[in-house]
Short mmCIF file of C-alpha atoms and ligand atoms in Angstrom, two decimals:
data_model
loop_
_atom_site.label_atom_id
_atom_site.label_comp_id
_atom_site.label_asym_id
_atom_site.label_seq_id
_atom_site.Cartn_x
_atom_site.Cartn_y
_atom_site.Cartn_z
CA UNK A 26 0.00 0.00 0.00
CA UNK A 27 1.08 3.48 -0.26
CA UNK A 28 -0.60 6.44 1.79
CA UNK A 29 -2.30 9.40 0.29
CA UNK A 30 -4.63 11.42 1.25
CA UNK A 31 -6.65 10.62 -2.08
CA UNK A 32 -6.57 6.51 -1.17
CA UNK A 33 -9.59 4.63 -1.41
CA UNK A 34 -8.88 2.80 1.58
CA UNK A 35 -9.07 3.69 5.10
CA UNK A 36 -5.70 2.10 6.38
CA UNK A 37 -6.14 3.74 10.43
CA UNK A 38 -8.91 5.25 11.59
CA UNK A 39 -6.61 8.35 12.70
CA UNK A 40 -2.56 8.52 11.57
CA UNK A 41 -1.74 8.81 15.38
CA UNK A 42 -3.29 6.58 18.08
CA UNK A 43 -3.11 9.71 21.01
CA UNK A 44 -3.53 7.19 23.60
CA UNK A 45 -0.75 4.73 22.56
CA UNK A 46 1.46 7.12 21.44
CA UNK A 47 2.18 6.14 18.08
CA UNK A 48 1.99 6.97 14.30
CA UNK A 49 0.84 4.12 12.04
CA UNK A 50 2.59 5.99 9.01
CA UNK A 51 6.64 5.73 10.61
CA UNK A 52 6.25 3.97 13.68
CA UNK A 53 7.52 6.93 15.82
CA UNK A 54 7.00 6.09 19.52
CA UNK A 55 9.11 8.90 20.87
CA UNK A 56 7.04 11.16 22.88
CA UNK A 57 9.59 14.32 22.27
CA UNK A 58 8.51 13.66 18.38
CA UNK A 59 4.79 14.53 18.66
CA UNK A 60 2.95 17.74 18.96
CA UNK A 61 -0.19 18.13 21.62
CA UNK A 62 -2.39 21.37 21.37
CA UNK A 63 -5.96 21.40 22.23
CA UNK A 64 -7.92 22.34 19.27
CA UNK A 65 -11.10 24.85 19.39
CA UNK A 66 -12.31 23.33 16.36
CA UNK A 67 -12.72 20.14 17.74
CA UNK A 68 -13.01 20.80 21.16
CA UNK A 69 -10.64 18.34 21.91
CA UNK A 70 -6.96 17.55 22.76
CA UNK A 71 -5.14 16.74 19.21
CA UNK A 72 -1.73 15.35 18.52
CA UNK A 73 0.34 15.01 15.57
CA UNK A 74 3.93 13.40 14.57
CA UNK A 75 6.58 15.93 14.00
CA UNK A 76 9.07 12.95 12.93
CA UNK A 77 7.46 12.66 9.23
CA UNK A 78 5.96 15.59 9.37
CA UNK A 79 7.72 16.51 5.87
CA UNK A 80 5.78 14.03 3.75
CA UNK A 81 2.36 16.36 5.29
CA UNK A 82 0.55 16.47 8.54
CA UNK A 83 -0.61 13.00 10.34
CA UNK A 84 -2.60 13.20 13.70
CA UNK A 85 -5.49 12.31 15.73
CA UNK A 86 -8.19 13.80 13.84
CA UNK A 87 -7.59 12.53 10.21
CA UNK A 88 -7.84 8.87 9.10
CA UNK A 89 -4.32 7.37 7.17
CA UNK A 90 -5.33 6.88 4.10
CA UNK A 91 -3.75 4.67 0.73
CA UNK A 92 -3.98 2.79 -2.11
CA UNK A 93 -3.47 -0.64 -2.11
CA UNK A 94 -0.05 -2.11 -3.86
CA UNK A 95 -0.49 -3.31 -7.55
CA UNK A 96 1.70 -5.40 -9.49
CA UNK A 97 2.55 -5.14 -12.98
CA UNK A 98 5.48 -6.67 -15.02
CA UNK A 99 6.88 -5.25 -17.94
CA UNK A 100 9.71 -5.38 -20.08
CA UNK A 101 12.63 -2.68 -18.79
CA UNK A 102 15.21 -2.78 -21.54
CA UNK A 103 18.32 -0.36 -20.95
CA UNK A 104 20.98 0.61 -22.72
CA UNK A 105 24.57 1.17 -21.97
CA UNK A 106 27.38 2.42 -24.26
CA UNK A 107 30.57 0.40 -22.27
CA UNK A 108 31.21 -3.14 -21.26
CA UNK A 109 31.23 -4.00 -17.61
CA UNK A 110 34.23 -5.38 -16.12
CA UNK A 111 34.47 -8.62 -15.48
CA UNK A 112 34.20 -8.28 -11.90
CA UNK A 113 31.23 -5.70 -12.03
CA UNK A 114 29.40 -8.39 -14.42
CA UNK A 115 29.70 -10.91 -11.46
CA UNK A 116 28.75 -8.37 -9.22
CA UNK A 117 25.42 -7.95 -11.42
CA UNK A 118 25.05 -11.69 -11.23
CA UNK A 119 24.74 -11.45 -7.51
CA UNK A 120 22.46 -8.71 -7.60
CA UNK A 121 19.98 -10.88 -9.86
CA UNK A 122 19.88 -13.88 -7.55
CA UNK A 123 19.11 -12.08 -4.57
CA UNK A 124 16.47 -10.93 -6.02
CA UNK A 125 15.57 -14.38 -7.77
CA UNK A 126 16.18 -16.17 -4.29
CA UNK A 127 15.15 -13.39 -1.95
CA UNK A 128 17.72 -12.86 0.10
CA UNK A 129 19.63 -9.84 1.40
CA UNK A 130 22.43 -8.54 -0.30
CA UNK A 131 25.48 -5.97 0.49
CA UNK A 132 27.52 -4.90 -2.04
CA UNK A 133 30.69 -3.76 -0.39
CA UNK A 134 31.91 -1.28 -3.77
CA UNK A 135 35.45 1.35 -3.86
CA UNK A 136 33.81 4.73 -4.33
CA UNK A 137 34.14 4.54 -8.32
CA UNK A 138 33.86 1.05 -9.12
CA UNK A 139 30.32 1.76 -10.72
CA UNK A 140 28.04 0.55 -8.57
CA UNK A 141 24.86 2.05 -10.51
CA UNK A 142 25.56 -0.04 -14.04
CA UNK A 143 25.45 -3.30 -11.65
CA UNK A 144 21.98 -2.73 -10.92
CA UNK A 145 20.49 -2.96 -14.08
CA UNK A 146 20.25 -6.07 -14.70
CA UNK A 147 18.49 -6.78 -11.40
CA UNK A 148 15.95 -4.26 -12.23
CA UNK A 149 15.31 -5.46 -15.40
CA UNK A 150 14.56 -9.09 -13.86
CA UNK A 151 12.89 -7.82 -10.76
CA UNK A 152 10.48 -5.59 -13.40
CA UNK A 153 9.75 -8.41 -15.61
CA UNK A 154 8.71 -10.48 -12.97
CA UNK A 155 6.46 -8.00 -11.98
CA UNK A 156 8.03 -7.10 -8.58
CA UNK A 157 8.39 -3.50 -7.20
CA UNK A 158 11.92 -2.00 -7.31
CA UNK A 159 12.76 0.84 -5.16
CA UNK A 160 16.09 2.87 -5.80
CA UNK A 161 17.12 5.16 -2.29
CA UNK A 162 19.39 6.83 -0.91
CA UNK A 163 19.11 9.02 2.07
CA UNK A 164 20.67 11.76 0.21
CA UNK A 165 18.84 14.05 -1.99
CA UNK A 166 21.74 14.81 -4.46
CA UNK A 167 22.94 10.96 -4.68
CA UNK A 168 18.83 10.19 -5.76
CA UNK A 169 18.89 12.63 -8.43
CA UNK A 170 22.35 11.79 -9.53
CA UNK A 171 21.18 8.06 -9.63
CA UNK A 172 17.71 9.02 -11.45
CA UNK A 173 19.28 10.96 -14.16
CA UNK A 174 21.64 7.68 -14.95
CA UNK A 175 18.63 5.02 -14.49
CA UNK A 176 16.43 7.55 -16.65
CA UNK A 177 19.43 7.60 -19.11
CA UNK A 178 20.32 3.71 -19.36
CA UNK A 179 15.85 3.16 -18.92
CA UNK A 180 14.77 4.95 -21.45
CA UNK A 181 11.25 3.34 -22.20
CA UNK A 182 10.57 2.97 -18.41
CA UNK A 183 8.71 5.31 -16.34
CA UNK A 184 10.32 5.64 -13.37
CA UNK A 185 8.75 7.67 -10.09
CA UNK A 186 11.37 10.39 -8.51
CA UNK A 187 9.88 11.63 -5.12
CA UNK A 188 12.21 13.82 -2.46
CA UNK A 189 11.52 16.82 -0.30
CA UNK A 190 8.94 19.34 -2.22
CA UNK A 191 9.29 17.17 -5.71
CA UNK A 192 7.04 13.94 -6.83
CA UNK A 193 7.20 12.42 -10.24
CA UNK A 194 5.14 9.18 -9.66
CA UNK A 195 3.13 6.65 -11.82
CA UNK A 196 2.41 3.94 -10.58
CA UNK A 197 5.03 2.76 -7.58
CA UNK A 198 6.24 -0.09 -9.62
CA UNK A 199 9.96 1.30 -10.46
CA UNK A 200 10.86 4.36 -8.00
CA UNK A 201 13.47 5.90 -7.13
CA UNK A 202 13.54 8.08 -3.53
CA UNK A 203 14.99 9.51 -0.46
CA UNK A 204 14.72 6.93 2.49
CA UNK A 205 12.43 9.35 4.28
CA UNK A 206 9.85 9.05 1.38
CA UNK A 207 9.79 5.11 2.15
CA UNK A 208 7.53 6.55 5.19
CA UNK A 209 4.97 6.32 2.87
CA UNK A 210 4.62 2.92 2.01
CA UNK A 211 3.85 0.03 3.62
CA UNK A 212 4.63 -3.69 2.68
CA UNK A 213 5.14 -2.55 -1.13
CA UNK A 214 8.64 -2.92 -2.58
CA UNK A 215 9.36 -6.50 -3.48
CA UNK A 216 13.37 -5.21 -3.66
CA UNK A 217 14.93 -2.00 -2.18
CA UNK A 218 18.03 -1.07 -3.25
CA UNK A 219 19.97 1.17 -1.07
CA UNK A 220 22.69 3.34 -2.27
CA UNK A 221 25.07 5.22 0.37
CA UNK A 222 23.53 3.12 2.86
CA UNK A 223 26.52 4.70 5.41
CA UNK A 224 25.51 8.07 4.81
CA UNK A 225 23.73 10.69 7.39
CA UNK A 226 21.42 10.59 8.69
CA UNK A 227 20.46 6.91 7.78
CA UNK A 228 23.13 5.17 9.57
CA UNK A 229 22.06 6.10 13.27
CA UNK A 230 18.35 6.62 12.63
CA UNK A 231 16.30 3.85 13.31
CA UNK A 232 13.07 5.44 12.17
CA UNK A 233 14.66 5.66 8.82
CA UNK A 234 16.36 2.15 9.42
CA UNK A 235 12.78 1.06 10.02
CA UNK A 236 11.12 2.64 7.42
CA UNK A 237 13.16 0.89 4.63
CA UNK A 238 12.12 -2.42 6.19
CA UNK A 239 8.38 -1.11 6.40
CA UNK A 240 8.34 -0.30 2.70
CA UNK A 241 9.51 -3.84 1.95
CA UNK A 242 7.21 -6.99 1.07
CA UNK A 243 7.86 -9.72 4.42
CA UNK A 244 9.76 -11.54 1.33
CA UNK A 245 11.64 -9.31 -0.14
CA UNK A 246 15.28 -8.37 -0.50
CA UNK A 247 16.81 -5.18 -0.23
CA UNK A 248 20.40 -4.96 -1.33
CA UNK A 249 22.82 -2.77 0.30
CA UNK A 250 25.70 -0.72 -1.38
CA UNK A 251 27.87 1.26 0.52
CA UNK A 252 31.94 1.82 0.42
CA UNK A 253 32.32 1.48 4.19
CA UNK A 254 30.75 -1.31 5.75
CA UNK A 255 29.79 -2.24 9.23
CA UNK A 256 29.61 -5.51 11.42
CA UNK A 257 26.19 -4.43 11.70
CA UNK A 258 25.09 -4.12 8.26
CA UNK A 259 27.02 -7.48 7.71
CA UNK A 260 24.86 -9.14 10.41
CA UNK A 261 21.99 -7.59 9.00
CA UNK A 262 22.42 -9.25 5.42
CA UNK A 263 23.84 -12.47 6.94
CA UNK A 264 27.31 -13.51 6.35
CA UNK A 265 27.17 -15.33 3.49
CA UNK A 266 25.57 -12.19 1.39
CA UNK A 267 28.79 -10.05 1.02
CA UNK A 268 30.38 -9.11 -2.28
CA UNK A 269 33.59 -6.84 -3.09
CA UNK A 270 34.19 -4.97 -5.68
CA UNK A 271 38.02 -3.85 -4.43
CA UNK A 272 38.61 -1.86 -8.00
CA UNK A 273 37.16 0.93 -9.93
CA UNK A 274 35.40 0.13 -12.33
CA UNK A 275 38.73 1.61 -15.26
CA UNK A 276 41.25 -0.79 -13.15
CA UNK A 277 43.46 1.77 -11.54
CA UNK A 278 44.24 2.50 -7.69
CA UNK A 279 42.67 4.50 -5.28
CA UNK A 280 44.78 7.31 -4.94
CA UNK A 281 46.64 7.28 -1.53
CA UNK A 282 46.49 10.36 0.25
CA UNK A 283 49.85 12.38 0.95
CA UNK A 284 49.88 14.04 4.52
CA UNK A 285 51.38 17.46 5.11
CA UNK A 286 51.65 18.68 8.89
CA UNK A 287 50.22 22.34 9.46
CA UNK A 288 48.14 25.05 11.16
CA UNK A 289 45.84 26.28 9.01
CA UNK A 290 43.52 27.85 11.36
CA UNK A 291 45.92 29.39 13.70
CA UNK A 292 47.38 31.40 10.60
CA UNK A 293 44.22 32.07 8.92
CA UNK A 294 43.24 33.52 12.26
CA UNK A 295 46.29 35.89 11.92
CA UNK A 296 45.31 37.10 8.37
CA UNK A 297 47.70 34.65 7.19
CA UNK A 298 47.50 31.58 4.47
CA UNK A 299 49.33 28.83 5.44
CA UNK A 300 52.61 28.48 3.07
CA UNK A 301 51.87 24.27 2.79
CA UNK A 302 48.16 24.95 1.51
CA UNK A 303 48.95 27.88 -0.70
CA UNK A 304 51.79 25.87 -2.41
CA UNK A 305 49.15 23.17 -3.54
CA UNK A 306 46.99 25.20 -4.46
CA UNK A 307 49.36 27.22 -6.44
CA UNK A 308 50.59 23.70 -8.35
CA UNK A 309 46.90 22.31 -8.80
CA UNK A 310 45.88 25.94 -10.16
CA UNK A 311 48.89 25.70 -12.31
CA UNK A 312 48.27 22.66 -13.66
CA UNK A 313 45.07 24.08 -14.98
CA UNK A 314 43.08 21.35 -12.62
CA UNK A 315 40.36 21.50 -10.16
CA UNK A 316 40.02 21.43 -6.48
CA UNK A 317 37.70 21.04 -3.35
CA UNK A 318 39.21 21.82 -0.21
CA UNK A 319 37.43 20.27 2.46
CA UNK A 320 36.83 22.28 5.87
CA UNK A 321 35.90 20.93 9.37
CA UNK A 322 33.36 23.56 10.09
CA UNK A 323 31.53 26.30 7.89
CA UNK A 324 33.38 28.94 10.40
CA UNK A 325 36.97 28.25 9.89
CA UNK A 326 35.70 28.04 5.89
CA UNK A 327 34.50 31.58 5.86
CA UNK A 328 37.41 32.74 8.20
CA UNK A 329 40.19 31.35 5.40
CA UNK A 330 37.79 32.19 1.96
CA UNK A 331 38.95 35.65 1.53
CA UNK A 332 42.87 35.06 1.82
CA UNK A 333 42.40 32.34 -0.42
CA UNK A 334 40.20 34.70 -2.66
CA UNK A 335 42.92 37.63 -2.29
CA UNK A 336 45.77 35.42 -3.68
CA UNK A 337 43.60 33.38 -6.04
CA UNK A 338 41.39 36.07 -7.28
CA UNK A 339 38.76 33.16 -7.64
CA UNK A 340 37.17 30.91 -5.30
CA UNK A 341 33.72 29.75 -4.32
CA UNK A 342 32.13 28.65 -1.13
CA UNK A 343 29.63 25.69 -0.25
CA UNK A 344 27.69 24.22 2.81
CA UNK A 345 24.27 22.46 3.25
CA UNK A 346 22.22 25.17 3.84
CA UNK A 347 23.73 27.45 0.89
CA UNK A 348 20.56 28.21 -1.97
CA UNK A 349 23.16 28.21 -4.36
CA UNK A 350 24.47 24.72 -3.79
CA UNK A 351 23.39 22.64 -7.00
CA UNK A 352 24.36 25.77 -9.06
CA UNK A 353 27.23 26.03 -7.88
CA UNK A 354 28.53 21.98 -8.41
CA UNK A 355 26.99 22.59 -11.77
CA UNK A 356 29.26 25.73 -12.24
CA UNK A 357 32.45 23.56 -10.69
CA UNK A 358 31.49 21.05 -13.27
CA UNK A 359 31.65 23.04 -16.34
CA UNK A 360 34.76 24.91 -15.35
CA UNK A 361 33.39 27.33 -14.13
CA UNK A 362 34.73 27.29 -10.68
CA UNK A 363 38.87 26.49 -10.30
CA UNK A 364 38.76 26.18 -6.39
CA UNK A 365 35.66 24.86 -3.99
CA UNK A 366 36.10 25.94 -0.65
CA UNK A 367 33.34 23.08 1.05
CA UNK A 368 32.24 21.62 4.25
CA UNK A 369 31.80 17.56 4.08
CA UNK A 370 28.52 18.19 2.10
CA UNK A 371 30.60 17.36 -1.17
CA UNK A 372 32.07 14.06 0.36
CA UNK A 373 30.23 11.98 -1.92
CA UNK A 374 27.52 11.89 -5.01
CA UNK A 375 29.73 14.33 -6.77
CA UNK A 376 31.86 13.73 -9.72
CA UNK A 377 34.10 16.15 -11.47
CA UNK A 378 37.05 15.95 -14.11
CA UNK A 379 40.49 16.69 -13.29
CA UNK A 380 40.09 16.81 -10.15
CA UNK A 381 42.27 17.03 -6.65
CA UNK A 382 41.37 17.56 -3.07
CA UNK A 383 42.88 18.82 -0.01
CA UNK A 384 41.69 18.54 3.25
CA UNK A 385 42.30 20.91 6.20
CA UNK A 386 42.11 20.13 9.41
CA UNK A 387 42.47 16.03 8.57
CA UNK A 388 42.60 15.55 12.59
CA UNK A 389 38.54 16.55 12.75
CA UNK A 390 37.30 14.11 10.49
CA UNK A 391 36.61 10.06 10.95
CA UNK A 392 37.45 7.94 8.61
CA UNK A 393 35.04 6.69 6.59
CA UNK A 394 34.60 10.38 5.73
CA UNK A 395 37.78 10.81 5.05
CA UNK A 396 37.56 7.15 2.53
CA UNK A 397 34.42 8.99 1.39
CA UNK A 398 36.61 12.34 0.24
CA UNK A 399 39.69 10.46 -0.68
CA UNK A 400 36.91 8.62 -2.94
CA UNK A 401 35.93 12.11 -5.08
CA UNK A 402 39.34 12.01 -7.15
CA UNK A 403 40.17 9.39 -10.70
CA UNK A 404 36.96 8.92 -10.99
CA UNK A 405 37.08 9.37 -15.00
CA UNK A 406 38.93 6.68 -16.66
CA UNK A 407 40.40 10.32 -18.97
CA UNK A 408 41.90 10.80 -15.26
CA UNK A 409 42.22 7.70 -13.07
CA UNK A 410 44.54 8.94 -10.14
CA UNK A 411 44.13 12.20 -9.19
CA UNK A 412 46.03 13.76 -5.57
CA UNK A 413 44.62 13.81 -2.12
CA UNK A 414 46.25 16.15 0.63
CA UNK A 415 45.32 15.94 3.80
CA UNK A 416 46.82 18.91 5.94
CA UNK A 417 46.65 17.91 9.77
CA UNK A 418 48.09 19.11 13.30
CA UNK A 419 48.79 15.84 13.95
CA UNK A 420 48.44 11.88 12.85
CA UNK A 421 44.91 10.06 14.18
CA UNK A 422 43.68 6.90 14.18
CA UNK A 423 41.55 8.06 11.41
CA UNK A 424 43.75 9.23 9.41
CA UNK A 425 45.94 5.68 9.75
CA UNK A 426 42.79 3.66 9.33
CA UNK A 427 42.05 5.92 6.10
CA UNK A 428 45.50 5.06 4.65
CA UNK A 429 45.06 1.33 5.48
CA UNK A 430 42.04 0.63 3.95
CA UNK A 431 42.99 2.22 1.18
CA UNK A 432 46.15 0.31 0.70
CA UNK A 433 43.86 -2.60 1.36
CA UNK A 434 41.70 -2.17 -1.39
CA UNK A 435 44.17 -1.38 -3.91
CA UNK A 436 45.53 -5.02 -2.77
CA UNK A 437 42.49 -6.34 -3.45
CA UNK A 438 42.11 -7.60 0.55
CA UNK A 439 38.69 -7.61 2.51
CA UNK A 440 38.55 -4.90 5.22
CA UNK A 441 35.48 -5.27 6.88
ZN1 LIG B 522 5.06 9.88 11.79
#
């Protein structure tokens, strides 16, 4: 079923049970999440869940309302202009049997070794059997990153897009969503594919966690891709339902990255760019490439943008809650923009050409950010190595786990 206010079936009498404390669209028990106010209109107390609030008001007052599930199968033929790799074409296998046999999958993918093209096939099978296929991510950019490549490669297919404020849909049979929209479904998706499964805030939220399971048929699979794994999502799948992919998908290494010892802050704070991070950029500038320098917080970003824009004479800035975001990657991507000053929004779902990265500050960030960031470089086969700098008061265990697994991968070895 899927909820909307137009169903023709009554799924609750009222979205939130005020008594029990719950609401039947995400589950949310947590008393801090609803809202109590006692309402003229009705003349009575009325309550309503702020945790999914987003997707439009559910409370007391109002039945929950959806349309039950259909299934229809149907031929979803792609294209693709490249051959996979050998070991992305077994990867593909193993996406199709766990959907054939139903069983949980994690796909355990280098940042760059394609993990979208070994999907398709999986979708195409799933489809023609008639099963519901769900796409998510819970990141907004990464969803309509991976929409505009299924939409590309699925050309004949109609495929839903629904995140905050925008909702393409048909018919729920082939969709492709934020996490959070999963809230509105219940015991639909026959497979759920989730890309970035690692990523905030999915990782340590178990409404979200909940909701994917929610959405899913009580047989169904969902596949997991993410480049850091956990024991956790391991258990999850079951042990036997693990598969590598060590290499990008063009064959060459992860680029290790080089660490440079420095102050960046304490010199910025004195009107000062440090000497180590104006040398690199002065090389990467000169060598007509591209770079995102990652900052720990938006503060110390704004505090070191205008030295970097006084010796640079051109540099951008970028957080989450900057309007200009998307046009700005879209600027970055056509050239437009040499040097991206950017807080860890850009530590994944982004792809640019000739690209390097330097991070300040390397001590504030964990590591599978950091694998994340060192990820964003040779991602184009034109450029399949790219340089990563971290610049760092002093060595952590992050940064020595960061340069580990990274070694590890490019040896081929399991690091889970
Ligand atoms: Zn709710």
């Amino acid at each position: 079923m899927y909820f909307n206010s137009k169903g023709d079936v009554v799924y609750k009498e009222t979205g939130v049970d005020i008594r029990k404390n719950i609401c039947h669209r995400c589950h949310n028990r947590d008393k801090k999440l609803f809202y109590e106010f006692y309402s003229e209109l009705y003349g009575r107390d009325v309550k309503y869940c702020l945790n999914c609030i987003g997707l439009g008001r559910v409370d007391s007052m109002s039945p929950l309302k959806g349309t039950e599930t259909r299934r229809k199968s149907e031929q979803c033929d792609y294209e693709l202009n490249f051959e996979l790799t050998d070991i992305q074409k077994e990867a593909s296998k193993k996406v199709v049997s766990a959907i054939r046999n139903k069983h949980h999958l994690l796909l355990h993918a280098v940042t760059g070794a394609g993990k979208t093209e070994i999907i398709f096939e999986g979708i195409k099978f799933a489809r023609a059997h008639g099963l519901n296929v769900a796409v998510v991510s819970p990141r907004i950019d990464v969803v309509k990153e991976v929409h505009l490549r299924l939409g590309d490669a699925f050309r004949k297919s109609r495929i839903d897009l629904m995140f905050a404020g925008v909702k393409v849909k048909f018919e729920h049979h082939f969709t492709v969503c934020t996490v959070h929209q999963l809230y509105n479904f219940h015991d639909h998706f026959d497979c759920i594919i989730v890309d970035e499964y690692d990523a905030f805030p999915l990782a340590d939220d178990k409404h979200l966690l909940g909701a994917i399971d929610k959405a899913g048929t009580v047989d169904g699979n969902i596949i997991i891709m993410t480049a850091t794994p956990t024991r956790k999502m391991v258990s999850y799948v079951g042990e036997g339902n693990v598969f590598q992919i060590a290499r990008r998908y063009h064959g060459h290494d992860l680029t290790v990255p080089v660490i440079h010892y420095g102050n960046v802050n304490k010199e910025v704070r004195r009107k000062r760019l440090n000497g180590k991070l104006k040398r690199l950029l002065d090389d990467i500038t000169a060598a007509d490439r591209r770079v995102l320098v990652f900052f720990p917080e938006i503060k110390m970003m704004y505090d070191a943008y205008p030295l970097i824009l006084k010796y640079f004479g051109e540099a951008e800035t970028v957080y989450s809650g900057d309007e200009a975001r998307y046009s700005k990657v879209e600027r970055m991507r056509a050239g437009g923009i040499k040097i991206l000053l950017t807080t860890t929004i850009l530590e994944r779902g982004v792809t640019f050409k000739n690209l390097d990265v330097i991070v300040v500050h390397t001590e504030y960030f964990p590591s599978d950010t950091l694998i994340q960031i060192c990820g964003r470089v040779g991602r184009k086969p034109q450029d399949p190595t790219g340089n990563v700098h971290f610049i760092t008061l002093y060595n952590t265990h992050h940064i020595q786990k960061t340069v580990r697994t990274i070694n590890a991968f490019n040896k081929g070895r399991s690091v889970i």
